[in-house]
Amino acid sequence: MAFSSTSAALLLSTFICFLISATLLRRRYSNEPSHVDHVDQPRACKQYGSSPQPPIESWRSILIPKSWKKWHLYPRKQGPVVGLVNSLYVHPIKSCRAVRVEEAEVLSTGLKYDRSFTFAELLDHEGKLDMNSSESTNWMFVTQRKYRLLANIRLEIWVPDPESPDYSPDQANVMSEGILRVRYPDPKSDSPTTAFKMFDIPYSPTEDQVSEMGYTKEKLTIWKDRPDVLLIASTTNASPPEWIKEIQSYIRCLKPLALFRVAAGHERQVFRNAPSKEQLGYQSVVGFVDAYPLHILGLSSVANLDQRLASVVPEFKESSALRFRANIYCDGPEAYAEDSWKRIRIGQSMYYVACRTTRCELPNTNQRTGVKHQSQPSKLMKTYRNIDEGAGLGKACMGMQMVPATERGIIKVGDEIEVLETGAHYYIKQ
């Protein structure tokens, strides 16, 4: 196809504008700590992932007209490949800041490092929650639904580095599969948006480390489940670490607060819309995610919502993508095309698309600032995304929940997405 000089100039100017916008976006998020000085680096480790800049459609999606993409970039008419993985995110502590990664290991529970930890508050048996339990404690998981400032707790994942001079199989950080570094705003500072404190915890402590650090097993209520979990720290301890007390103060939690980790072998089983154990060859399980192992969302769907939001809430200047806290954002498919997916291939692995993601009001919280809008985008979505009869009236849907077809896999940014099966969805409630 021949280009006129005018078309070439227009294409070049569009590309330059895109580069400028991307640069400005990175500068806007430059206050996000994506690394630390070598002196602060955990021994025998290297950093995995970076600060969560919002996903944007790739230059291929922005610059190439949809009519061209259909035939050349994403050949919908010539085969089932509909797009690419644009970006990947894990959320090591439920409802805290995401970590953006280029490649992730896929486990039966979802992406490794995703929702392995959660904060929880202690409820008494006279509160609104009564599990009729004989347990002496009643810990209930918490999220941004109640404590929006959790969004400002930043996370870093440090993984064992065989190239490190400190590396050895029996080094503590290696044995625990790395370190989770937590940075939280200092509640005593006059500038809590820029003054941060930090602490490190082992990502997957060994039995000896559990004993040495005084971690204990407890019961935790998460939705209708009550699994055994590992108690990392609690304000109810005789001598609680300073960081748990300061986080309790920062998020304005009036009840005792604790941090828990998923206990190996005590994951929650997934049923409802998930494929059966017979169909998968294994029982689908999750850690601290709400319902299903993985969440995928098309950027065209986000762009469509953002266009609608612009006329309703002009102050929404940035992409709303991160508000939905998905694991996988994809380029290529038309807006809401993912609504009808039933089975897809991403890279070399297959996934069952179990159901739509029903949305609560958590997306009303800006994931960069922790500021919650009084009604948007939830109110707008309810006007046109109430599309699943099973979800019920007033329940908007955005994105899809998935279950890996195998217990192990790898997913990478740039992986092709191939639709293997489409069909209708009907959401089954808890």
Short mmCIF file of C-alpha atoms in Angstrom, two decimals:
data_model
loop_
_atom_site.label_atom_id
_atom_site.label_comp_id
_atom_site.label_asym_id
_atom_site.label_seq_id
_atom_site.Cartn_x
_atom_site.Cartn_y
_atom_site.Cartn_z
CA MET A 1 0.00 0.00 0.00
CA ALA A 2 1.52 3.32 -1.08
CA PHE A 3 1.59 6.32 1.24
CA SER A 4 1.29 9.94 0.19
CA SER A 5 3.67 12.44 1.77
CA THR A 6 0.75 13.82 3.77
CA SER A 7 -0.11 10.37 5.15
CA ALA A 8 3.52 9.72 6.02
CA ALA A 9 3.79 13.06 7.82
CA LEU A 10 0.58 12.37 9.73
CA LEU A 11 1.81 8.94 10.78
CA LEU A 12 5.16 10.35 11.90
CA SER A 13 3.53 13.16 13.92
CA THR A 14 1.16 10.66 15.56
CA PHE A 15 4.11 8.47 16.52
CA ILE A 16 5.98 11.46 17.99
CA CYS A 17 2.90 12.46 20.02
CA PHE A 18 2.66 8.92 21.34
CA LEU A 19 6.31 8.96 22.45
CA ILE A 20 5.85 12.32 24.18
CA SER A 21 2.71 11.08 25.96
CA ALA A 22 4.46 7.93 27.10
CA THR A 23 7.41 9.96 28.41
CA LEU A 24 5.14 12.32 30.31
CA LEU A 25 3.25 9.36 31.78
CA ARG A 26 6.50 7.83 33.04
CA ARG A 27 7.55 11.15 34.55
CA ARG A 28 4.19 11.44 36.27
CA TYR A 29 4.81 8.14 37.96
CA SER A 30 8.50 8.77 38.57
CA ASN A 31 7.91 9.13 42.30
CA GLU A 32 6.98 5.46 42.41
CA PRO A 33 9.95 3.49 43.83
CA SER A 34 10.84 0.94 41.14
CA HIS A 35 14.16 0.00 42.74
CA VAL A 36 16.29 0.68 45.77
CA ASP A 37 19.96 1.47 46.16
CA HIS A 38 22.31 -1.48 46.22
CA VAL A 39 22.95 -0.92 49.93
CA ASP A 40 19.27 -1.63 50.61
CA GLN A 41 19.07 -4.67 48.38
CA PRO A 42 18.08 -7.88 50.20
CA ARG A 43 20.95 -10.34 50.23
CA ALA A 44 21.16 -12.89 47.42
CA CYS A 45 18.16 -11.31 45.65
CA LYS A 46 17.23 -9.28 42.59
CA GLN A 47 14.07 -7.28 42.04
CA TYR A 48 11.19 -8.84 40.13
CA GLY A 49 8.76 -6.43 38.49
CA SER A 50 8.41 -2.66 38.74
CA SER A 51 6.08 0.11 39.87
CA PRO A 52 2.63 -0.14 38.28
CA GLN A 53 2.44 2.41 35.48
CA PRO A 54 -1.02 2.14 33.91
CA PRO A 55 -1.30 -0.17 30.91
CA ILE A 56 -1.85 1.67 27.63
CA GLU A 57 -2.59 0.26 24.24
CA SER A 58 0.66 -0.55 22.45
CA TRP A 59 1.92 1.64 19.60
CA ARG A 60 0.66 -1.02 17.20
CA SER A 61 -2.88 -0.62 18.49
CA ILE A 62 -2.72 3.17 18.58
CA LEU A 63 -1.04 3.87 15.25
CA ILE A 64 -2.46 1.16 13.00
CA PRO A 65 -6.08 1.72 11.91
CA LYS A 66 -8.49 -1.03 13.00
CA SER A 67 -9.15 -1.98 9.37
CA TRP A 68 -5.45 -2.72 8.93
CA LYS A 69 -5.10 -4.51 12.27
CA LYS A 70 -7.90 -6.85 11.32
CA TRP A 71 -5.94 -8.13 8.35
CA HIS A 72 -2.29 -7.65 9.24
CA LEU A 73 -1.63 -7.42 12.97
CA TYR A 74 -4.48 -9.43 14.47
CA PRO A 75 -5.85 -11.59 11.60
CA ARG A 76 -9.38 -12.16 12.87
CA LYS A 77 -10.55 -13.09 9.36
CA GLN A 78 -7.68 -15.53 8.78
CA GLY A 79 -7.49 -17.30 12.11
CA PRO A 80 -8.47 -17.28 15.78
CA VAL A 81 -5.61 -15.08 17.11
CA VAL A 82 -7.28 -11.90 18.35
CA GLY A 83 -4.57 -10.02 20.19
CA LEU A 84 -1.57 -9.95 22.48
CA VAL A 85 -0.86 -9.72 26.20
CA ASN A 86 -0.18 -6.03 26.80
CA SER A 87 0.78 -6.14 30.48
CA LEU A 88 0.79 -8.37 33.55
CA TYR A 89 0.21 -7.47 37.20
CA VAL A 90 0.48 -9.27 40.50
CA HIS A 91 -0.83 -8.01 43.85
CA PRO A 92 1.24 -9.73 46.57
CA ILE A 93 -0.86 -8.26 49.41
CA LYS A 94 -4.56 -8.21 48.66
CA SER A 95 -5.83 -4.67 47.93
CA CYS A 96 -2.36 -3.09 48.13
CA ARG A 97 -0.39 -1.58 45.23
CA ALA A 98 0.18 -3.83 42.22
CA VAL A 99 3.54 -4.89 40.79
CA ARG A 100 3.93 -4.89 37.01
CA VAL A 101 5.89 -7.83 35.55
CA GLU A 102 7.05 -8.90 32.09
CA GLU A 103 6.71 -12.62 32.70
CA ALA A 104 4.96 -14.69 35.35
CA GLU A 105 4.71 -18.28 36.45
CA VAL A 106 1.14 -19.57 36.31
CA LEU A 107 0.14 -21.88 39.16
CA SER A 108 -3.14 -23.62 39.92
CA THR A 109 -3.91 -20.65 42.22
CA GLY A 110 -3.15 -18.03 39.53
CA LEU A 111 -0.01 -15.98 38.97
CA LYS A 112 2.79 -16.66 41.44
CA TYR A 113 3.05 -13.80 43.99
CA ASP A 114 -0.57 -12.75 43.43
CA ARG A 115 -2.67 -12.24 46.58
CA SER A 116 -0.42 -14.42 48.76
CA PHE A 117 -0.93 -12.09 51.74
CA THR A 118 -3.87 -10.15 53.15
CA PHE A 119 -4.59 -7.77 55.99
CA ALA A 120 -7.45 -8.66 58.33
CA GLU A 121 -9.27 -7.10 61.25
CA LEU A 122 -10.52 -8.82 64.38
CA LEU A 123 -14.28 -9.02 64.87
CA ASP A 124 -16.01 -10.21 68.02
CA HIS A 125 -18.86 -12.66 67.86
CA GLU A 126 -21.34 -9.92 68.67
CA GLY A 127 -20.42 -8.01 65.51
CA LYS A 128 -22.17 -8.19 62.17
CA LEU A 129 -20.27 -11.37 61.28
CA ASP A 130 -21.09 -14.52 63.23
CA MET A 131 -19.63 -17.74 61.93
CA ASN A 132 -20.96 -19.70 64.95
CA SER A 133 -17.40 -20.73 65.51
CA SER A 134 -15.84 -22.02 68.70
CA GLU A 135 -12.58 -20.37 67.70
CA SER A 136 -11.33 -17.76 70.15
CA THR A 137 -10.58 -15.30 67.36
CA ASN A 138 -12.55 -14.18 64.35
CA TRP A 139 -10.24 -12.56 61.82
CA MET A 140 -11.95 -11.10 58.74
CA PHE A 141 -10.01 -10.15 55.59
CA VAL A 142 -10.13 -6.48 54.60
CA THR A 143 -9.85 -4.70 51.25
CA GLN A 144 -10.10 -1.24 49.73
CA ARG A 145 -13.87 -1.66 49.87
CA LYS A 146 -13.54 -0.59 53.49
CA TYR A 147 -10.00 0.80 53.75
CA ARG A 148 -9.23 2.71 50.56
CA LEU A 149 -5.77 3.84 51.75
CA LEU A 150 -4.48 0.29 51.31
CA ALA A 151 -3.96 1.43 47.71
CA ASN A 152 -1.00 3.54 48.88
CA ILE A 153 0.93 0.64 50.40
CA ARG A 154 3.63 -0.13 47.84
CA LEU A 155 5.20 -3.50 47.30
CA GLU A 156 8.46 -4.85 45.91
CA ILE A 157 9.21 -8.49 45.12
CA TRP A 158 12.81 -9.64 45.53
CA VAL A 159 13.60 -13.13 44.21
CA PRO A 160 16.71 -15.31 44.67
CA ASP A 161 19.51 -14.33 42.29
CA PRO A 162 21.98 -17.15 41.46
CA GLU A 163 24.38 -14.49 40.09
CA SER A 164 24.60 -12.73 43.44
CA PRO A 165 27.88 -13.21 45.37
CA ASP A 166 25.77 -13.89 48.47
CA TYR A 167 23.76 -16.66 46.83
CA SER A 168 23.74 -20.13 48.33
CA PRO A 169 20.97 -22.73 48.68
CA ASP A 170 20.94 -22.36 52.47
CA GLN A 171 20.90 -18.54 52.48
CA ALA A 172 17.76 -17.40 54.35
CA ASN A 173 16.31 -15.29 51.53
CA VAL A 174 16.90 -18.09 49.04
CA MET A 175 15.22 -20.67 51.25
CA SER A 176 12.13 -18.45 51.58
CA GLU A 177 11.88 -18.00 47.78
CA GLY A 178 12.68 -14.34 48.18
CA ILE A 179 11.54 -11.29 50.10
CA LEU A 180 8.43 -9.12 50.01
CA ARG A 181 9.38 -5.52 50.73
CA VAL A 182 6.52 -3.34 51.95
CA ARG A 183 6.66 0.46 51.85
CA TYR A 184 3.90 2.34 53.65
CA PRO A 185 3.24 6.06 54.22
CA ASP A 186 4.50 7.27 57.57
CA PRO A 187 1.33 8.23 59.51
CA LYS A 188 3.38 10.57 61.72
CA SER A 189 4.87 12.53 58.84
CA ASP A 190 3.67 15.92 57.66
CA SER A 191 4.03 14.58 54.10
CA PRO A 192 2.60 11.03 54.15
CA THR A 193 2.39 10.97 50.36
CA THR A 194 6.19 11.18 50.05
CA ALA A 195 7.53 9.95 53.41
CA PHE A 196 7.61 6.16 53.47
CA LYS A 197 8.77 3.56 55.93
CA MET A 198 9.49 -0.05 55.03
CA PHE A 199 9.86 -3.59 56.30
CA ASP A 200 10.76 -6.95 54.76
CA ILE A 201 9.09 -10.33 55.25
CA PRO A 202 10.04 -13.72 53.77
CA TYR A 203 7.82 -14.55 50.83
CA SER A 204 7.43 -18.25 51.61
CA PRO A 205 8.99 -18.98 55.00
CA THR A 206 10.28 -22.46 55.75
CA GLU A 207 9.09 -24.37 58.82
CA ASP A 208 12.27 -23.37 60.66
CA GLN A 209 11.73 -19.71 59.73
CA VAL A 210 8.10 -19.89 60.85
CA SER A 211 9.22 -21.18 64.22
CA GLU A 212 12.11 -18.72 64.52
CA MET A 213 9.96 -15.69 63.69
CA GLY A 214 7.08 -16.76 65.89
CA TYR A 215 4.49 -17.05 63.12
CA THR A 216 1.40 -19.02 64.12
CA LYS A 217 -1.53 -20.75 62.45
CA GLU A 218 -4.94 -19.07 62.73
CA LYS A 219 -8.35 -19.22 61.08
CA LEU A 220 -9.29 -16.43 58.67
CA THR A 221 -12.72 -15.64 57.28
CA ILE A 222 -12.66 -14.78 53.60
CA TRP A 223 -16.14 -14.68 52.08
CA LYS A 224 -17.75 -18.04 52.96
CA ASP A 225 -14.47 -19.85 53.57
CA ARG A 226 -12.49 -20.15 56.77
CA PRO A 227 -9.08 -21.63 55.90
CA ASP A 228 -6.04 -22.11 58.10
CA VAL A 229 -3.57 -19.29 57.45
CA LEU A 230 -0.21 -18.11 58.71
CA LEU A 231 -0.26 -15.12 61.07
CA ILE A 232 2.72 -12.86 60.28
CA ALA A 233 2.03 -10.02 62.72
CA SER A 234 -0.87 -8.63 64.74
CA THR A 235 -1.56 -5.63 66.90
CA THR A 236 -2.92 -8.11 69.47
CA ASN A 237 0.57 -9.53 70.06
CA ALA A 238 2.19 -8.76 73.39
CA SER A 239 4.96 -6.87 71.55
CA PRO A 240 3.70 -6.17 68.03
CA PRO A 241 6.13 -4.82 65.45
CA GLU A 242 5.91 -1.08 64.96
CA TRP A 243 4.94 -1.40 61.29
CA ILE A 244 1.65 -3.21 61.93
CA LYS A 245 0.61 -0.53 64.45
CA GLU A 246 1.55 2.25 62.04
CA ILE A 247 -0.34 0.67 59.13
CA GLN A 248 -3.36 0.27 61.40
CA SER A 249 -3.13 3.99 62.15
CA TYR A 250 -2.53 4.98 58.53
CA ILE A 251 -5.53 3.13 57.06
CA ARG A 252 -7.67 4.28 60.02
CA CYS A 253 -8.60 0.82 61.22
CA LEU A 254 -10.19 0.98 64.68
CA LYS A 255 -10.13 -2.78 65.25
CA PRO A 256 -7.08 -4.98 65.87
CA LEU A 257 -5.21 -5.49 62.58
CA ALA A 258 -3.08 -8.38 61.35
CA LEU A 259 -1.17 -9.53 58.27
CA PHE A 260 -1.67 -13.12 57.11
CA ARG A 261 -0.13 -15.39 54.49
CA VAL A 262 -1.74 -18.27 52.62
CA ALA A 263 -0.73 -21.53 54.33
CA ALA A 264 0.51 -24.16 51.90
CA GLY A 265 -1.98 -26.98 51.56
CA HIS A 266 -4.86 -24.87 52.88
CA GLU A 267 -5.90 -23.07 49.70
CA ARG A 268 -9.63 -22.53 49.10
CA GLN A 269 -11.32 -24.82 46.58
CA VAL A 270 -13.11 -23.19 43.63
CA PHE A 271 -16.45 -24.46 42.34
CA ARG A 272 -19.42 -22.50 40.94
CA ASN A 273 -18.48 -21.51 37.35
CA ALA A 274 -15.07 -23.21 37.43
CA PRO A 275 -14.43 -26.38 35.41
CA SER A 276 -14.82 -29.55 37.44
CA LYS A 277 -11.91 -31.55 38.84
CA GLU A 278 -12.70 -34.27 36.31
CA GLN A 279 -12.56 -31.79 33.43
CA LEU A 280 -9.32 -30.13 34.60
CA GLY A 281 -7.51 -33.13 35.97
CA TYR A 282 -6.93 -31.23 39.23
CA GLN A 283 -9.02 -29.32 41.78
CA SER A 284 -9.03 -25.58 41.12
CA VAL A 285 -7.90 -23.64 44.19
CA VAL A 286 -7.11 -20.04 45.15
CA GLY A 287 -5.25 -18.18 47.87
CA PHE A 288 -6.64 -14.77 48.82
CA VAL A 289 -8.19 -13.77 45.48
CA ASP A 290 -11.92 -13.15 45.72
CA ALA A 291 -13.14 -16.01 43.58
CA TYR A 292 -11.13 -17.43 40.64
CA PRO A 293 -7.39 -17.75 39.93
CA LEU A 294 -7.02 -15.18 37.12
CA HIS A 295 -8.63 -11.98 35.85
CA ILE A 296 -8.28 -10.79 32.23
CA LEU A 297 -9.47 -7.48 30.77
CA GLY A 298 -9.30 -5.99 27.27
CA LEU A 299 -7.85 -2.49 26.94
CA SER A 300 -10.41 -1.69 24.25
CA SER A 301 -13.08 -2.30 26.90
CA VAL A 302 -11.29 0.07 29.26
CA ALA A 303 -10.96 2.68 26.49
CA ASN A 304 -14.69 2.45 25.79
CA LEU A 305 -15.47 3.05 29.46
CA ASP A 306 -13.01 5.94 29.61
CA GLN A 307 -14.67 7.63 26.62
CA ARG A 308 -18.03 7.41 28.38
CA LEU A 309 -16.52 8.64 31.65
CA ALA A 310 -15.02 11.71 30.00
CA SER A 311 -18.47 13.16 29.38
CA VAL A 312 -19.69 12.32 32.89
CA VAL A 313 -16.62 13.00 35.04
CA PRO A 314 -14.26 15.37 33.17
CA GLU A 315 -11.71 15.25 36.00
CA PHE A 316 -10.93 11.61 35.19
CA LYS A 317 -7.81 12.35 33.12
CA GLU A 318 -6.06 8.97 33.16
CA SER A 319 -6.87 5.42 32.14
CA SER A 320 -9.13 3.60 34.57
CA ALA A 321 -7.45 0.26 33.80
CA LEU A 322 -5.64 -0.19 37.13
CA ARG A 323 -8.86 0.45 39.05
CA PHE A 324 -10.00 -3.05 38.02
CA ARG A 325 -6.90 -4.77 39.42
CA ALA A 326 -6.74 -7.40 36.69
CA ASN A 327 -3.81 -9.75 36.20
CA ILE A 328 -3.80 -9.70 32.39
CA TYR A 329 -4.52 -6.72 30.12
CA CYS A 330 -4.75 -7.49 26.40
CA ASP A 331 -4.41 -5.52 23.18
CA GLY A 332 -6.38 -6.22 20.02
CA PRO A 333 -9.90 -7.48 20.70
CA GLU A 334 -12.80 -5.10 20.13
CA ALA A 335 -14.40 -3.61 23.22
CA TYR A 336 -16.06 -6.30 25.37
CA ALA A 337 -15.17 -9.10 22.95
CA GLU A 338 -13.94 -11.05 25.99
CA ASP A 339 -17.55 -11.27 27.24
CA SER A 340 -18.17 -14.33 25.07
CA TRP A 341 -14.86 -16.18 25.47
CA LYS A 342 -15.10 -19.69 26.91
CA ARG A 343 -11.64 -21.14 26.23
CA ILE A 344 -8.51 -19.31 25.09
CA ARG A 345 -4.85 -19.99 24.50
CA ILE A 346 -2.29 -17.50 25.78
CA GLY A 347 1.22 -18.30 24.61
CA GLN A 348 1.62 -22.06 25.01
CA SER A 349 -1.05 -22.57 27.66
CA MET A 350 -4.83 -22.96 27.63
CA TYR A 351 -7.28 -21.27 30.00
CA TYR A 352 -10.95 -21.78 30.78
CA VAL A 353 -12.84 -18.48 30.88
CA ALA A 354 -15.15 -19.33 33.76
CA CYS A 355 -17.40 -16.29 34.07
CA ARG A 356 -17.69 -12.53 33.95
CA THR A 357 -16.24 -10.38 36.73
CA THR A 358 -19.00 -8.70 38.68
CA ARG A 359 -17.92 -5.31 39.97
CA CYS A 360 -18.27 -3.84 43.44
CA GLU A 361 -17.42 -0.20 44.18
CA LEU A 362 -13.69 -0.82 44.57
CA PRO A 363 -12.97 0.62 41.06
CA ASN A 364 -14.15 3.99 42.41
CA THR A 365 -10.79 4.20 44.23
CA ASN A 366 -7.86 5.73 42.34
CA GLN A 367 -5.09 3.13 42.63
CA ARG A 368 -2.38 5.79 42.43
CA THR A 369 -3.69 8.08 45.19
CA GLY A 370 -6.15 6.10 47.31
CA VAL A 371 -8.79 8.79 46.71
CA LYS A 372 -12.28 7.36 46.26
CA HIS A 373 -14.85 8.99 43.99
CA GLN A 374 -18.32 9.04 45.51
CA SER A 375 -19.96 7.14 42.64
CA GLN A 376 -17.85 6.67 39.49
CA PRO A 377 -17.15 4.61 37.50
CA SER A 378 -19.52 2.18 39.26
CA LYS A 379 -22.63 4.26 38.65
CA LEU A 380 -21.92 4.63 34.93
CA MET A 381 -21.13 0.94 34.45
CA LYS A 382 -24.46 -0.03 35.98
CA THR A 383 -26.23 1.84 33.16
CA TYR A 384 -24.81 -0.32 30.38
CA ARG A 385 -22.80 -3.25 31.79
CA ASN A 386 -25.60 -5.01 33.69
CA ILE A 387 -25.35 -7.82 31.15
CA ASP A 388 -25.36 -11.09 33.12
CA GLU A 389 -28.70 -12.38 34.39
CA GLY A 390 -26.97 -14.54 36.97
CA ALA A 391 -25.25 -11.54 38.55
CA GLY A 392 -28.58 -9.89 39.24
CA LEU A 393 -29.94 -6.38 38.81
CA GLY A 394 -27.55 -3.52 39.42
CA LYS A 395 -24.42 -5.68 39.10
CA ALA A 396 -22.12 -4.35 36.38
CA CYS A 397 -19.61 -6.69 34.75
CA MET A 398 -16.14 -5.82 33.49
CA GLY A 399 -13.47 -8.36 32.60
CA MET A 400 -13.45 -12.14 32.84
CA GLN A 401 -12.44 -14.71 35.44
CA MET A 402 -10.24 -17.61 34.32
CA VAL A 403 -8.93 -20.98 35.48
CA PRO A 404 -5.66 -22.43 34.10
CA ALA A 405 -6.13 -25.70 32.21
CA THR A 406 -2.87 -26.99 33.73
CA GLU A 407 -1.30 -26.55 37.14
CA ARG A 408 1.92 -25.02 35.78
CA GLY A 409 2.69 -22.61 32.97
CA ILE A 410 4.38 -19.41 31.91
CA ILE A 411 2.77 -16.22 30.59
CA LYS A 412 4.67 -13.32 29.03
CA VAL A 413 3.95 -9.83 27.79
CA GLY A 414 3.56 -10.12 24.02
CA ASP A 415 2.07 -13.64 24.10
CA GLU A 416 -0.57 -14.27 21.46
CA ILE A 417 -4.18 -14.71 22.56
CA GLU A 418 -6.14 -17.26 20.56
CA VAL A 419 -9.86 -17.82 21.07
CA LEU A 420 -10.64 -21.55 21.06
CA GLU A 421 -14.30 -21.43 22.07
CA THR A 422 -17.00 -18.82 22.58
CA GLY A 423 -20.44 -19.04 24.15
CA ALA A 424 -22.89 -17.68 26.68
CA HIS A 425 -22.09 -17.02 30.35
CA TYR A 426 -24.33 -17.16 33.40
CA TYR A 427 -22.79 -16.01 36.67
CA ILE A 428 -23.34 -18.27 39.70
CA LYS A 429 -23.31 -16.38 42.99
CA GLN A 430 -21.51 -17.48 46.14
#
